[in-house]
PDB file of C-alpha atoms and ligand atoms in Angstrom:
ATOM      1  CA  MET V   1      80.618  11.982  54.619  1.00 67.00           C
ATOM      2  CA  GLU V   2      80.645  13.452  51.095  1.00 72.00           C
ATOM      3  CA  GLU V   3      84.369  12.857  50.966  1.00 93.00           C
ATOM      4  CA  LEU V   4      83.907   9.209  51.903  1.00 96.00           C
ATOM      5  CA  LEU V   5      81.398   8.719  49.074  1.00 97.00           C
ATOM      6  CA  THR V   6      83.801  10.371  46.627  1.00 97.00           C
ATOM      7  CA  ARG V   7      86.612   8.104  47.794  1.00 97.00           C
ATOM      8  CA  ILE V   8      84.453   4.973  47.379  1.00 97.00           C
ATOM      9  CA  ALA V   9      83.482   6.120  43.881  1.00 97.00           C
ATOM     10  CA  ARG V  10      87.109   6.730  42.994  1.00 97.00           C
ATOM     11  CA  CYS V  11      88.061   3.236  44.217  1.00 97.00           C
ATOM     12  CA  VAL V  12      85.379   1.648  42.047  1.00 95.00           C
ATOM     13  CA  GLU V  13      86.310   3.721  38.987  1.00 96.00           C
ATOM     14  CA  SER V  14      89.972   2.785  39.445  1.00 97.00           C
ATOM     15  CA  GLY V  15      89.422  -0.855  40.388  1.00 96.00           C
ATOM     16  CA  LYS V  16      90.840  -0.459  43.919  1.00 98.00           C
ATOM     17  CA  THR V  17      89.278  -3.441  45.692  1.00 97.00           C
ATOM     18  CA  ASP V  18      90.850  -3.361  49.144  1.00 98.00           C
ATOM     19  CA  LYS V  19      93.915  -2.194  51.022  1.00 98.00           C
ATOM     20  CA  ALA V  20      95.892  -5.326  50.107  1.00 97.00           C
ATOM     21  CA  SER V  21      95.259  -4.855  46.398  1.00 97.00           C
ATOM     22  CA  PRO V  22      98.379  -3.633  44.548  1.00 95.00           C
ATOM     23  CA  TYR V  23      96.187  -2.240  41.732  1.00 93.00           C
ATOM     24  CA  PRO V  24      96.186   0.544  40.668  1.00 95.00           C
ATOM     25  CA  PRO V  25      99.821   1.297  41.557  1.00 95.00           C
ATOM     26  CA  ASP V  26      99.160   4.950  42.497  1.00 96.00           C
ATOM     27  CA  MET V  27      96.687   3.834  45.216  1.00 96.00           C
ATOM     28  CA  ARG V  28      98.878   1.101  46.705  1.00 96.00           C
ATOM     29  CA  GLY V  29      98.584   0.961  50.511  1.00 96.00           C
ATOM     30  CA  ASN V  30      95.382   3.028  50.587  1.00 97.00           C
ATOM     31  CA  ASP V  31      92.033   1.729  51.800  1.00 97.00           C
ATOM     32  CA  GLY V  32      89.918   0.289  48.997  1.00 98.00           C
ATOM     33  CA  ALA V  33      86.210   0.035  48.274  1.00 98.00           C
ATOM     34  CA  ASP V  34      85.959  -2.777  50.838  1.00 98.00           C
ATOM     35  CA  GLU V  35      87.320  -0.859  53.852  1.00 98.00           C
ATOM     36  CA  LEU V  36      85.770   2.487  52.885  1.00 98.00           C
ATOM     37  CA  THR V  37      82.293   1.000  52.473  1.00 98.00           C
ATOM     38  CA  LYS V  38      82.519  -0.625  55.873  1.00 98.00           C
ATOM     39  CA  GLN V  39      83.697   2.686  57.355  1.00 98.00           C
ATOM     40  CA  ALA V  40      80.818   4.547  55.669  1.00 97.00           C
ATOM     41  CA  LEU V  41      78.250   2.145  57.118  1.00 97.00           C
ATOM     42  CA  ASP V  42      79.891   2.332  60.558  1.00 97.00           C
ATOM     43  CA  GLU V  43      79.663   6.135  60.377  1.00 96.00           C
ATOM     44  CA  GLY V  44      75.946   5.920  59.630  1.00 96.00           C
ATOM     45  CA  LEU V  45      75.779   6.454  55.866  1.00 96.00           C
ATOM     46  CA  SER V  46      72.803   4.602  54.435  1.00 93.00           C
ATOM     47  CA  PRO V  47      73.331   1.714  51.989  1.00 91.00           C
ATOM     48  CA  ALA V  48      71.058   3.542  49.525  1.00 86.00           C
ATOM     49  CA  ARG V  49      73.287   6.632  49.546  1.00 93.00           C
ATOM     50  CA  ILE V  50      76.408   4.519  49.068  1.00 93.00           C
ATOM     51  CA  LEU V  51      74.755   2.773  46.114  1.00 87.00           C
ATOM     52  CA  ASP V  52      73.164   5.879  44.560  1.00 85.00           C
ATOM     53  CA  GLU V  53      75.896   8.440  45.203  1.00 93.00           C
ATOM     54  CA  ALA V  54      79.053   6.348  44.910  1.00 94.00           C
ATOM     55  CA  LEU V  55      78.652   2.962  43.212  1.00 91.00           C
ATOM     56  CA  ILE V  56      76.092   3.785  40.516  1.00 85.00           C
ATOM     57  CA  PRO V  57      77.791   6.999  39.322  1.00 90.00           C
ATOM     58  CA  ALA V  58      81.190   5.261  39.433  1.00 93.00           C
ATOM     59  CA  MET V  59      79.985   2.327  37.339  1.00 88.00           C
ATOM     60  CA  ALA V  60      78.326   4.769  34.927  1.00 88.00           C
ATOM     61  CA  VAL V  61      81.694   6.497  34.490  1.00 94.00           C
ATOM     62  CA  VAL V  62      83.336   3.112  33.920  1.00 92.00           C
ATOM     63  CA  GLY V  63      80.667   2.144  31.371  1.00 86.00           C
ATOM     64  CA  GLU V  64      81.024   5.419  29.462  1.00 92.00           C
ATOM     65  CA  ARG V  65      84.811   5.107  29.403  1.00 95.00           C
ATOM     66  CA  PHE V  66      84.489   1.554  28.106  1.00 89.00           C
ATOM     67  CA  SER V  67      82.028   2.668  25.414  1.00 88.00           C
ATOM     68  CA  ARG V  68      84.497   5.402  24.352  1.00 95.00           C
ATOM     69  CA  LYS V  69      87.301   2.774  24.306  1.00 94.00           C
ATOM     70  CA  GLU V  70      89.295   4.727  26.924  1.00 96.00           C
ATOM     71  CA  ILE V  71      89.482   1.590  29.074  1.00 96.00           C
ATOM     72  CA  TYR V  72      89.330  -2.089  28.171  1.00 94.00           C
ATOM     73  CA  VAL V  73      87.991  -5.355  29.581  1.00 90.00           C
ATOM     74  CA  PRO V  74      90.697  -5.833  32.278  1.00 93.00           C
ATOM     75  CA  GLN V  75      90.028  -2.384  33.790  1.00 94.00           C
ATOM     76  CA  MET V  76      86.315  -3.002  33.631  1.00 88.00           C
ATOM     77  CA  LEU V  77      86.728  -6.342  35.398  1.00 90.00           C
ATOM     78  CA  MET V  78      88.808  -4.643  38.113  1.00 94.00           C
ATOM     79  CA  ALA V  79      86.109  -2.003  38.548  1.00 93.00           C
ATOM     80  CA  ALA V  80      83.501  -4.758  38.748  1.00 89.00           C
ATOM     81  CA  LYS V  81      85.606  -6.530  41.380  1.00 92.00           C
ATOM     82  CA  ALA V  82      85.925  -3.333  43.416  1.00 94.00           C
ATOM     83  CA  MET V  83      82.200  -2.781  43.193  1.00 91.00           C
ATOM     84  CA  ASN V  84      81.598  -6.346  44.381  1.00 90.00           C
ATOM     85  CA  SER V  85      83.800  -5.743  47.405  1.00 94.00           C
ATOM     86  CA  SER V  86      81.586  -2.802  48.311  1.00 94.00           C
ATOM     87  CA  MET V  87      78.321  -4.544  47.426  1.00 89.00           C
ATOM     88  CA  LYS V  88      79.072  -7.443  49.771  1.00 92.00           C
ATOM     89  CA  HIS V  89      78.600  -5.009  52.697  1.00 95.00           C
ATOM     90  CA  LEU V  90      75.400  -3.552  51.191  1.00 90.00           C
ATOM     91  CA  LYS V  91      73.730  -6.780  50.052  1.00 82.00           C
ATOM     92  CA  PRO V  92      72.416  -7.803  53.492  1.00 85.00           C
ATOM     93  CA  PHE V  93      70.478  -4.504  53.664  1.00 84.00           C
ATOM     94  CA  PHE V  94      69.022  -4.928  50.178  1.00 75.00           C
ATOM     95  CA  GLN V  95      68.188  -8.574  50.751  1.00 69.00           C
ATOM     96  CA  SER V  96      66.392  -7.739  53.994  1.00 70.00           C
ATOM     97  CA  GLY V  97      64.204  -5.311  52.043  1.00 65.00           C
ATOM     98  CA  GLU V  98      65.490  -2.387  54.103  1.00 72.00           C
ATOM     99  CA  THR V  99      66.695  -0.682  50.922  1.00 72.00           C
ATOM    100  CA  LYS V 100      64.598  -0.787  47.768  1.00 78.00           C
ATOM    101  CA  ARG V 101      65.989  -1.901  44.384  1.00 85.00           C
ATOM    102  CA  LYS V 102      64.815  -0.488  41.042  1.00 91.00           C
ATOM    103  CA  GLY V 103      63.459  -3.816  39.809  1.00 95.00           C
ATOM    104  CA  LYS V 104      64.595  -7.301  38.855  1.00 97.00           C
ATOM    105  CA  PHE V 105      66.741  -8.258  35.901  1.00 98.00           C
ATOM    106  CA  ILE V 106      67.056 -11.887  34.828  1.00 98.00           C
ATOM    107  CA  ILE V 107      70.172 -12.578  32.781  1.00 98.00           C
ATOM    108  CA  GLY V 108      71.794 -15.589  31.161  1.00 98.00           C
ATOM    109  CA  THR V 109      73.891 -16.793  28.256  1.00 98.00           C
ATOM    110  CA  VAL V 110      71.642 -18.686  25.875  1.00 98.00           C
ATOM    111  CA  ALA V 111      71.510 -22.459  25.349  1.00 98.00           C
ATOM    112  CA  GLY V 112      74.632 -24.074  23.944  1.00 98.00           C
ATOM    113  CA  ASP V 113      76.837 -21.085  24.769  1.00 98.00           C
ATOM    114  CA  LEU V 114      79.407 -21.146  27.587  1.00 95.00           C
ATOM    115  CA  HIS V 115      80.831 -17.630  27.221  1.00 94.00           C
ATOM    116  CA  ASP V 116      80.112 -15.620  30.345  1.00 91.00           C
ATOM    117  CA  ILE V 117      82.648 -12.804  30.659  1.00 85.00           C
ATOM    118  CA  GLY V 118      80.506 -10.274  28.784  1.00 89.00           C
ATOM    119  CA  LYS V 119      77.317 -11.492  30.438  1.00 93.00           C
ATOM    120  CA  ASN V 120      78.910 -11.075  33.878  1.00 89.00           C
ATOM    121  CA  LEU V 121      80.002  -7.544  33.010  1.00 84.00           C
ATOM    122  CA  VAL V 122      76.486  -6.650  31.923  1.00 92.00           C
ATOM    123  CA  ALA V 123      75.079  -8.172  35.130  1.00 92.00           C
ATOM    124  CA  MET V 124      77.563  -6.218  37.228  1.00 83.00           C
ATOM    125  CA  MET V 125      76.810  -2.934  35.506  1.00 86.00           C
ATOM    126  CA  ILE V 126      73.075  -3.399  35.836  1.00 91.00           C
ATOM    127  CA  GLU V 127      73.469  -4.371  39.472  1.00 89.00           C
ATOM    128  CA  GLY V 128      75.575  -1.235  39.854  1.00 84.00           C
ATOM    129  CA  GLY V 129      72.639   0.627  38.326  1.00 85.00           C
ATOM    130  CA  GLY V 130      70.537  -0.420  41.317  1.00 88.00           C
ATOM    131  CA  TRP V 131      68.749  -3.510  39.948  1.00 93.00           C
ATOM    132  CA  GLU V 132      68.444  -6.921  41.576  1.00 93.00           C
ATOM    133  CA  ILE V 133      70.154  -9.513  39.374  1.00 95.00           C
ATOM    134  CA  ILE V 134      68.901 -13.049  38.884  1.00 97.00           C
ATOM    135  CA  ASP V 135      71.830 -14.662  37.078  1.00 97.00           C
ATOM    136  CA  LEU V 136      70.883 -17.961  35.457  1.00 98.00           C
ATOM    137  CA  GLY V 137      74.459 -18.605  34.296  1.00 98.00           C
ATOM    138  CA  VAL V 138      75.499 -20.083  30.961  1.00 98.00           C
ATOM    139  CA  ASP V 139      73.900 -22.594  28.562  1.00 98.00           C
ATOM    140  CA  VAL V 140      70.473 -21.482  29.740  1.00 98.00           C
ATOM    141  CA  LYS V 141      67.602 -23.291  28.016  1.00 98.00           C
ATOM    142  CA  THR V 142      64.400 -21.484  27.122  1.00 98.00           C
ATOM    143  CA  ASP V 143      62.423 -23.299  29.836  1.00 98.00           C
ATOM    144  CA  LYS V 144      64.755 -21.985  32.520  1.00 98.00           C
ATOM    145  CA  PHE V 145      64.282 -18.385  31.332  1.00 98.00           C
ATOM    146  CA  LEU V 146      60.526 -18.986  31.227  1.00 98.00           C
ATOM    147  CA  LYS V 147      60.433 -20.328  34.785  1.00 98.00           C
ATOM    148  CA  ALA V 148      62.489 -17.364  36.037  1.00 98.00           C
ATOM    149  CA  VAL V 149      60.042 -14.947  34.390  1.00 98.00           C
ATOM    150  CA  GLU V 150      57.115 -16.773  35.960  1.00 98.00           C
ATOM    151  CA  ASP V 151      58.783 -16.811  39.378  1.00 98.00           C
ATOM    152  CA  ASN V 152      59.584 -13.074  39.129  1.00 98.00           C
ATOM    153  CA  PRO V 153      56.625 -11.197  37.653  1.00 96.00           C
ATOM    154  CA  GLY V 154      57.606  -7.837  36.183  1.00 96.00           C
ATOM    155  CA  ALA V 155      61.265  -8.765  35.798  1.00 98.00           C
ATOM    156  CA  PHE V 156      63.222  -7.741  32.702  1.00 98.00           C
ATOM    157  CA  VAL V 157      65.233 -10.339  30.791  1.00 98.00           C
ATOM    158  CA  GLY V 158      68.709 -10.095  29.254  1.00 98.00           C
ATOM    159  CA  LEU V 159      70.052 -12.670  26.803  1.00 98.00           C
ATOM    160  CA  SER V 160      73.713 -12.903  25.848  1.00 98.00           C
ATOM    161  CA  ALA V 161      75.180 -14.931  22.952  1.00 98.00           C
ATOM    162  CA  LEU V 162      78.746 -15.054  21.642  1.00 96.00           C
ATOM    163  CA  LEU V 163      78.428 -17.624  18.887  1.00 97.00           C
ATOM    164  CA  THR V 164      76.706 -17.248  15.535  1.00 97.00           C
ATOM    165  CA  THR V 165      75.308 -20.743  16.110  1.00 97.00           C
ATOM    166  CA  THR V 166      73.808 -19.995  19.544  1.00 98.00           C
ATOM    167  CA  MET V 167      72.252 -16.719  18.368  1.00 96.00           C
ATOM    168  CA  GLU V 168      69.566 -18.942  16.883  1.00 95.00           C
ATOM    169  CA  ASN V 169      68.658 -20.104  20.403  1.00 97.00           C
ATOM    170  CA  MET V 170      68.198 -16.467  21.366  1.00 98.00           C
ATOM    171  CA  LYS V 171      65.480 -16.263  18.721  1.00 97.00           C
ATOM    172  CA  LYS V 172      63.702 -19.305  20.133  1.00 97.00           C
ATOM    173  CA  THR V 173      63.851 -17.983  23.694  1.00 98.00           C
ATOM    174  CA  VAL V 174      62.462 -14.585  22.674  1.00 98.00           C
ATOM    175  CA  GLU V 175      59.622 -16.235  20.749  1.00 98.00           C
ATOM    176  CA  VAL V 176      58.562 -18.409  23.690  1.00 98.00           C
ATOM    177  CA  LEU V 177      58.865 -15.615  26.282  1.00 98.00           C
ATOM    178  CA  LYS V 178      56.866 -13.206  24.120  1.00 98.00           C
ATOM    179  CA  GLU V 179      54.222 -15.822  23.324  1.00 98.00           C
ATOM    180  CA  LYS V 180      53.624 -16.705  26.986  1.00 98.00           C
ATOM    181  CA  HIS V 181      54.292 -13.244  28.477  1.00 98.00           C
ATOM    182  CA  PRO V 182      53.775 -10.563  25.797  1.00 97.00           C
ATOM    183  CA  SER V 183      54.575  -7.700  28.174  1.00 97.00           C
ATOM    184  CA  VAL V 184      57.999  -8.986  29.228  1.00 98.00           C
ATOM    185  CA  LYS V 185      60.846  -6.796  27.971  1.00 98.00           C
ATOM    186  CA  VAL V 186      63.786  -8.703  26.508  1.00 98.00           C
ATOM    187  CA  LEU V 187      67.224  -7.155  25.975  1.00 98.00           C
ATOM    188  CA  VAL V 188      69.806  -8.877  23.783  1.00 98.00           C
ATOM    189  CA  GLY V 189      73.547  -8.483  23.290  1.00 98.00           C
ATOM    190  CA  GLY V 190      76.835 -10.206  22.594  1.00 97.00           C
ATOM    191  CA  ALA V 191      79.506  -9.874  19.924  1.00 95.00           C
ATOM    192  CA  PRO V 192      77.617 -11.364  16.932  1.00 97.00           C
ATOM    193  CA  VAL V 193      74.270  -9.743  17.822  1.00 98.00           C
ATOM    194  CA  THR V 194      73.136  -6.617  15.950  1.00 98.00           C
ATOM    195  CA  MET V 195      70.248  -4.162  16.077  1.00 98.00           C
ATOM    196  CA  GLU V 196      68.963  -5.697  12.866  1.00 98.00           C
ATOM    197  CA  TYR V 197      68.954  -9.165  14.451  1.00 98.00           C
ATOM    198  CA  CYS V 198      67.249  -7.817  17.567  1.00 98.00           C
ATOM    199  CA  GLU V 199      64.433  -6.413  15.447  1.00 98.00           C
ATOM    200  CA  LYS V 200      64.215  -9.575  13.370  1.00 98.00           C
ATOM    201  CA  ILE V 201      63.656 -11.830  16.395  1.00 98.00           C
ATOM    202  CA  GLY V 202      61.249  -9.434  18.113  1.00 98.00           C
ATOM    203  CA  ALA V 203      63.414  -8.526  21.107  1.00 98.00           C
ATOM    204  CA  ASP V 204      62.849  -5.110  22.694  1.00 98.00           C
ATOM    205  CA  PHE V 205      66.337  -3.687  22.885  1.00 98.00           C
ATOM    206  CA  TYR V 206      69.864  -4.311  21.666  1.00 98.00           C
ATOM    207  CA  SER V 207      72.953  -2.822  23.200  1.00 97.00           C
ATOM    208  CA  PRO V 208      76.518  -3.423  22.054  1.00 94.00           C
ATOM    209  CA  ASP V 209      77.765  -2.739  25.591  1.00 90.00           C
ATOM    210  CA  PRO V 210      76.624  -2.866  29.233  1.00 91.00           C
ATOM    211  CA  GLN V 211      76.072   0.876  29.612  1.00 90.00           C
ATOM    212  CA  GLY V 212      73.491   0.925  26.824  1.00 94.00           C
ATOM    213  CA  ALA V 213      71.470  -1.682  28.715  1.00 96.00           C
ATOM    214  CA  VAL V 214      71.777   0.307  31.962  1.00 92.00           C
ATOM    215  CA  ASN V 215      70.600   3.474  30.192  1.00 94.00           C
ATOM    216  CA  TYR V 216      67.650   1.689  28.574  1.00 97.00           C
ATOM    217  CA  LEU V 217      66.467   0.294  31.933  1.00 96.00           C
ATOM    218  CA  LYS V 218      66.513   3.718  33.624  1.00 93.00           C
ATOM    219  CA  GLN V 219      63.106   4.629  32.135  1.00 95.00           C
ATOM    220  CA  PHE V 220      61.501   1.602  33.860  1.00 94.00           C
ATOM    221  CA  ALA V 221      63.005   2.024  37.344  1.00 84.00           C
ATOM    222  CA  VAL V 222      60.345   1.801  40.051  1.00 78.00           C
TER     223      VAL V 222
HETATM  224 CO1  B1M J   1      85.115 -18.684  22.405  1.00 62.56          CO
HETATM  225  N1  B1M J   1      84.658 -18.005  20.608  1.00 62.56           N
HETATM  226  N2  B1M J   1      84.596 -20.466  21.824  1.00 62.56           N
HETATM  227  N3  B1M J   1      85.710 -19.219  24.155  1.00 62.56           N
HETATM  228  N4  B1M J   1      85.832 -17.003  22.589  1.00 62.56           N
HETATM  229  C1  B1M J   1      84.770 -16.522  20.433  1.00 62.56           C
HETATM  230  C2  B1M J   1      83.442 -15.842  20.743  1.00 62.56           C
HETATM  231  C3  B1M J   1      85.171 -16.436  18.899  1.00 62.56           C
HETATM  232  C4  B1M J   1      84.784 -15.126  18.230  1.00 62.56           C
HETATM  233  C5  B1M J   1      86.684 -16.726  18.758  1.00 62.56           C
HETATM  234  C6  B1M J   1      87.125 -16.735  17.313  1.00 62.56           C
HETATM  235  O1  B1M J   1      86.936 -17.694  16.635  1.00 62.56           O
HETATM  236  N5  B1M J   1      87.724 -15.663  16.849  1.00 62.56           N
HETATM  237  C7  B1M J   1      84.441 -17.691  18.322  1.00 62.56           C
HETATM  238  C8  B1M J   1      83.004 -17.462  17.846  1.00 62.56           C
HETATM  239  C9  B1M J   1      82.878 -17.510  16.341  1.00 62.56           C
HETATM  240  C10 B1M J   1      81.484 -17.231  15.972  1.00 62.56           C
HETATM  241  O2  B1M J   1      80.579 -17.945  16.285  1.00 62.56           O
HETATM  242  N6  B1M J   1      81.313 -16.141  15.258  1.00 62.56           N
HETATM  243  C11 B1M J   1      84.508 -18.627  19.511  1.00 62.56           C
HETATM  244  C12 B1M J   1      84.399 -20.035  19.418  1.00 62.56           C
HETATM  245  C13 B1M J   1      84.285 -20.595  17.993  1.00 62.56           C
HETATM  246  C14 B1M J   1      84.411 -20.884  20.533  1.00 62.56           C
HETATM  247  C15 B1M J   1      84.289 -22.408  20.561  1.00 62.56           C
HETATM  248  C16 B1M J   1      83.275 -23.009  19.584  1.00 62.56           C
HETATM  249  C17 B1M J   1      85.714 -22.956  20.304  1.00 62.56           C
HETATM  250  C18 B1M J   1      85.783 -24.477  20.175  1.00 62.56           C
HETATM  251  O3  B1M J   1      85.574 -25.147  21.152  1.00 62.56           O
HETATM  252  N7  B1M J   1      86.049 -24.911  18.960  1.00 62.56           N
HETATM  253  C19 B1M J   1      83.922 -22.706  22.014  1.00 62.56           C
HETATM  254  C20 B1M J   1      82.418 -22.705  22.221  1.00 62.56           C
HETATM  255  C21 B1M J   1      82.056 -23.148  23.605  1.00 62.56           C
HETATM  256  C22 B1M J   1      80.604 -22.899  23.837  1.00 62.56           C
HETATM  257  O4  B1M J   1      80.231 -21.799  24.178  1.00 62.56           O
HETATM  258  N8  B1M J   1      79.781 -23.916  23.626  1.00 62.56           N
HETATM  259  C23 B1M J   1      84.522 -21.506  22.693  1.00 62.56           C
HETATM  260  C24 B1M J   1      84.977 -21.517  24.004  1.00 62.56           C
HETATM  261  C25 B1M J   1      85.577 -20.447  24.655  1.00 62.56           C
HETATM  262  C26 B1M J   1      86.194 -20.525  26.044  1.00 62.56           C
HETATM  263  C27 B1M J   1      85.428 -21.418  27.012  1.00 62.56           C
HETATM  264  C28 B1M J   1      87.601 -21.037  25.907  1.00 62.56           C
HETATM  265  C29 B1M J   1      86.271 -19.006  26.450  1.00 62.56           C
HETATM  266  C30 B1M J   1      85.072 -18.522  27.262  1.00 62.56           C
HETATM  267  C31 B1M J   1      85.372 -18.379  28.736  1.00 62.56           C
HETATM  268  C32 B1M J   1      84.260 -17.672  29.453  1.00 62.56           C
HETATM  269  O5  B1M J   1      83.497 -16.897  28.907  1.00 62.56           O
HETATM  270  N9  B1M J   1      84.178 -17.981  30.731  1.00 62.56           N
HETATM  271  C33 B1M J   1      86.238 -18.342  25.085  1.00 62.56           C
HETATM  272  C34 B1M J   1      86.644 -17.010  24.865  1.00 62.56           C
HETATM  273  C35 B1M J   1      87.283 -16.291  26.048  1.00 62.56           C
HETATM  274  C36 B1M J   1      86.459 -16.360  23.630  1.00 62.56           C
HETATM  275  C37 B1M J   1      86.950 -14.983  23.201  1.00 62.56           C
HETATM  276  C38 B1M J   1      88.473 -15.093  23.024  1.00 62.56           C
HETATM  277  C39 B1M J   1      86.663 -13.841  24.145  1.00 62.56           C
HETATM  278  C40 B1M J   1      85.172 -13.667  24.497  1.00 62.56           C
HETATM  279  C41 B1M J   1      85.046 -12.610  25.585  1.00 62.56           C
HETATM  280  O6  B1M J   1      84.923 -12.930  26.747  1.00 62.56           O
HETATM  281  N10 B1M J   1      85.173 -11.329  25.198  1.00 62.56           N
HETATM  282  C42 B1M J   1      86.182 -14.769  21.842  1.00 62.56           C
HETATM  283  C43 B1M J   1      87.015 -14.028  20.799  1.00 62.56           C
HETATM  284  C44 B1M J   1      86.959 -12.535  21.009  1.00 62.56           C
HETATM  285  O7  B1M J   1      85.919 -12.010  21.325  1.00 62.56           O
HETATM  286  N11 B1M J   1      88.064 -11.912  20.816  1.00 62.56           N
HETATM  287  C45 B1M J   1      85.677 -16.106  21.532  1.00 62.56           C
HETATM  288  C46 B1M J   1      85.170 -10.220  26.153  1.00 62.56           C
HETATM  289  C47 B1M J   1      83.745  -9.857  26.542  1.00 62.56           C
HETATM  290  C48 B1M J   1      83.781  -8.714  27.525  1.00 62.56           C
HETATM  291  O8  B1M J   1      83.079  -9.434  25.360  1.00 62.56           O
HETATM  292  O9  B1M J   1      81.394 -11.299  25.527  1.00 62.56           O
HETATM  293  O10 B1M J   1      81.441  -9.715  23.528  1.00 62.56           O
HETATM  294  P1  B1M J   1      81.627  -9.956  24.972  1.00 62.56           P
HETATM  295  O11 B1M J   1      80.653  -8.992  25.767  1.00 62.56           O
HETATM  296  C49 B1M J   1      80.595  -7.627  25.495  1.00 62.56           C
HETATM  297  C50 B1M J   1      79.514  -7.234  24.494  1.00 62.56           C
HETATM  298  O12 B1M J   1      79.272  -8.206  23.514  1.00 62.56           O
HETATM  299  C51 B1M J   1      78.326  -6.893  25.346  1.00 62.56           C
HETATM  300  O13 B1M J   1      78.899  -6.392  26.549  1.00 62.56           O
HETATM  301  C52 B1M J   1      80.179  -6.999  26.800  1.00 62.56           C
HETATM  302  C53 B1M J   1      81.114  -5.905  27.241  1.00 62.56           C
HETATM  303  O14 B1M J   1      81.206  -4.942  26.229  1.00 62.56           O
HETATM  304  N12 B1M J   1      77.351  -7.911  25.720  1.00 62.56           N
HETATM  305  C54 B1M J   1      76.058  -7.545  25.967  1.00 62.56           C
HETATM  306  C55 B1M J   1      77.473  -9.227  25.926  1.00 62.56           C
HETATM  307  N13 B1M J   1      76.298  -9.738  26.310  1.00 62.56           N
HETATM  308  C56 B1M J   1      75.403  -8.739  26.363  1.00 62.56           C
HETATM  309  C57 B1M J   1      74.055  -8.697  26.732  1.00 62.56           C
HETATM  310  C58 B1M J   1      73.389  -7.460  26.700  1.00 62.56           C
HETATM  311  C59 B1M J   1      74.051  -6.312  26.302  1.00 62.56           C
HETATM  312  C60 B1M J   1      75.383  -6.329  25.942  1.00 62.56           C
HETATM  313  O15 B1M J   1      72.094  -7.315  27.043  1.00 62.56           O
HETATM  314  C61 B1M J   1      71.443  -8.392  27.656  1.00 62.56           C
END
């Protein structure tokens, strides 16, 4: 059982999605995260153990490597893909309420901005950290964030912006969310965003990368 968890973790870290996947070359022909997760469930491992002891630690390793610039976006996307292939087997258990998540995280790219690669990576990493993701997509207006917060009391909010022009919309969204729901915690990120800007607009936390956001959320896990 332990060995199966280790193998799933290794697949996620290496971006080995399934048996048919030729990547990475040294794992060609081996089972991937897809097959091994199914096998683990068939053998009676709980979805919570697979998430907590394989996927979350693996994505943490990936996040740390990315932060240290030991791997780059393509490897991170492959790891995210491998994690998705495992998560698809676990999701029905989480959605049925059989396995508890740590909380809800609403995420979107702010109004006027269509960049979503970084936002998707952050969503994946936070999902890998055990949180339920409510992904509002790109070009998300303030009202849509507000409605999501009202529909999901207690949820955290993540805003992504890649353009210096759309960063201004981040400010507006934070202002409205904080005015209507002062206790909501808002995380911000994206290439042009800085800690200084985060403080200026009254957001709660800035991270330059996904792992920083995952680490920040750990203190609030229920
Ligand atoms: Co655009 N674009 N783009 N673009 N694009 C940039 C951002 C730009 C820097 C390119 C350049 O000029 N050198 C420039 C912005 C200049 C500026 O404002 N300072 C730019 C521009 C100008 C534009 C257009 C205006 C071009 C035009 O049409 N004239 C246009 C705008 C469209 C719009 O949004 N309204 C545009 C369009 C596009 C494409 C659609 C073609 C495409 C996006 C496709 C997609 O996302 N599905 C695109 C792309 C791909 C880029 C570049 C090349 C790559 C962005 C990316 O995905 N990076 C980019 C140049 C570059 O960065 N080299 C560029 C990889 C990604 C993993 O990084 O998103 O930074 P990033 O996310 C990181 C961190 O920032 C952080 O974690 C991620 C992983 O580390 N992070 C968070 C992100 N969100 C976070 C949230 C958090 C925490 C961390 O907490 C909530």
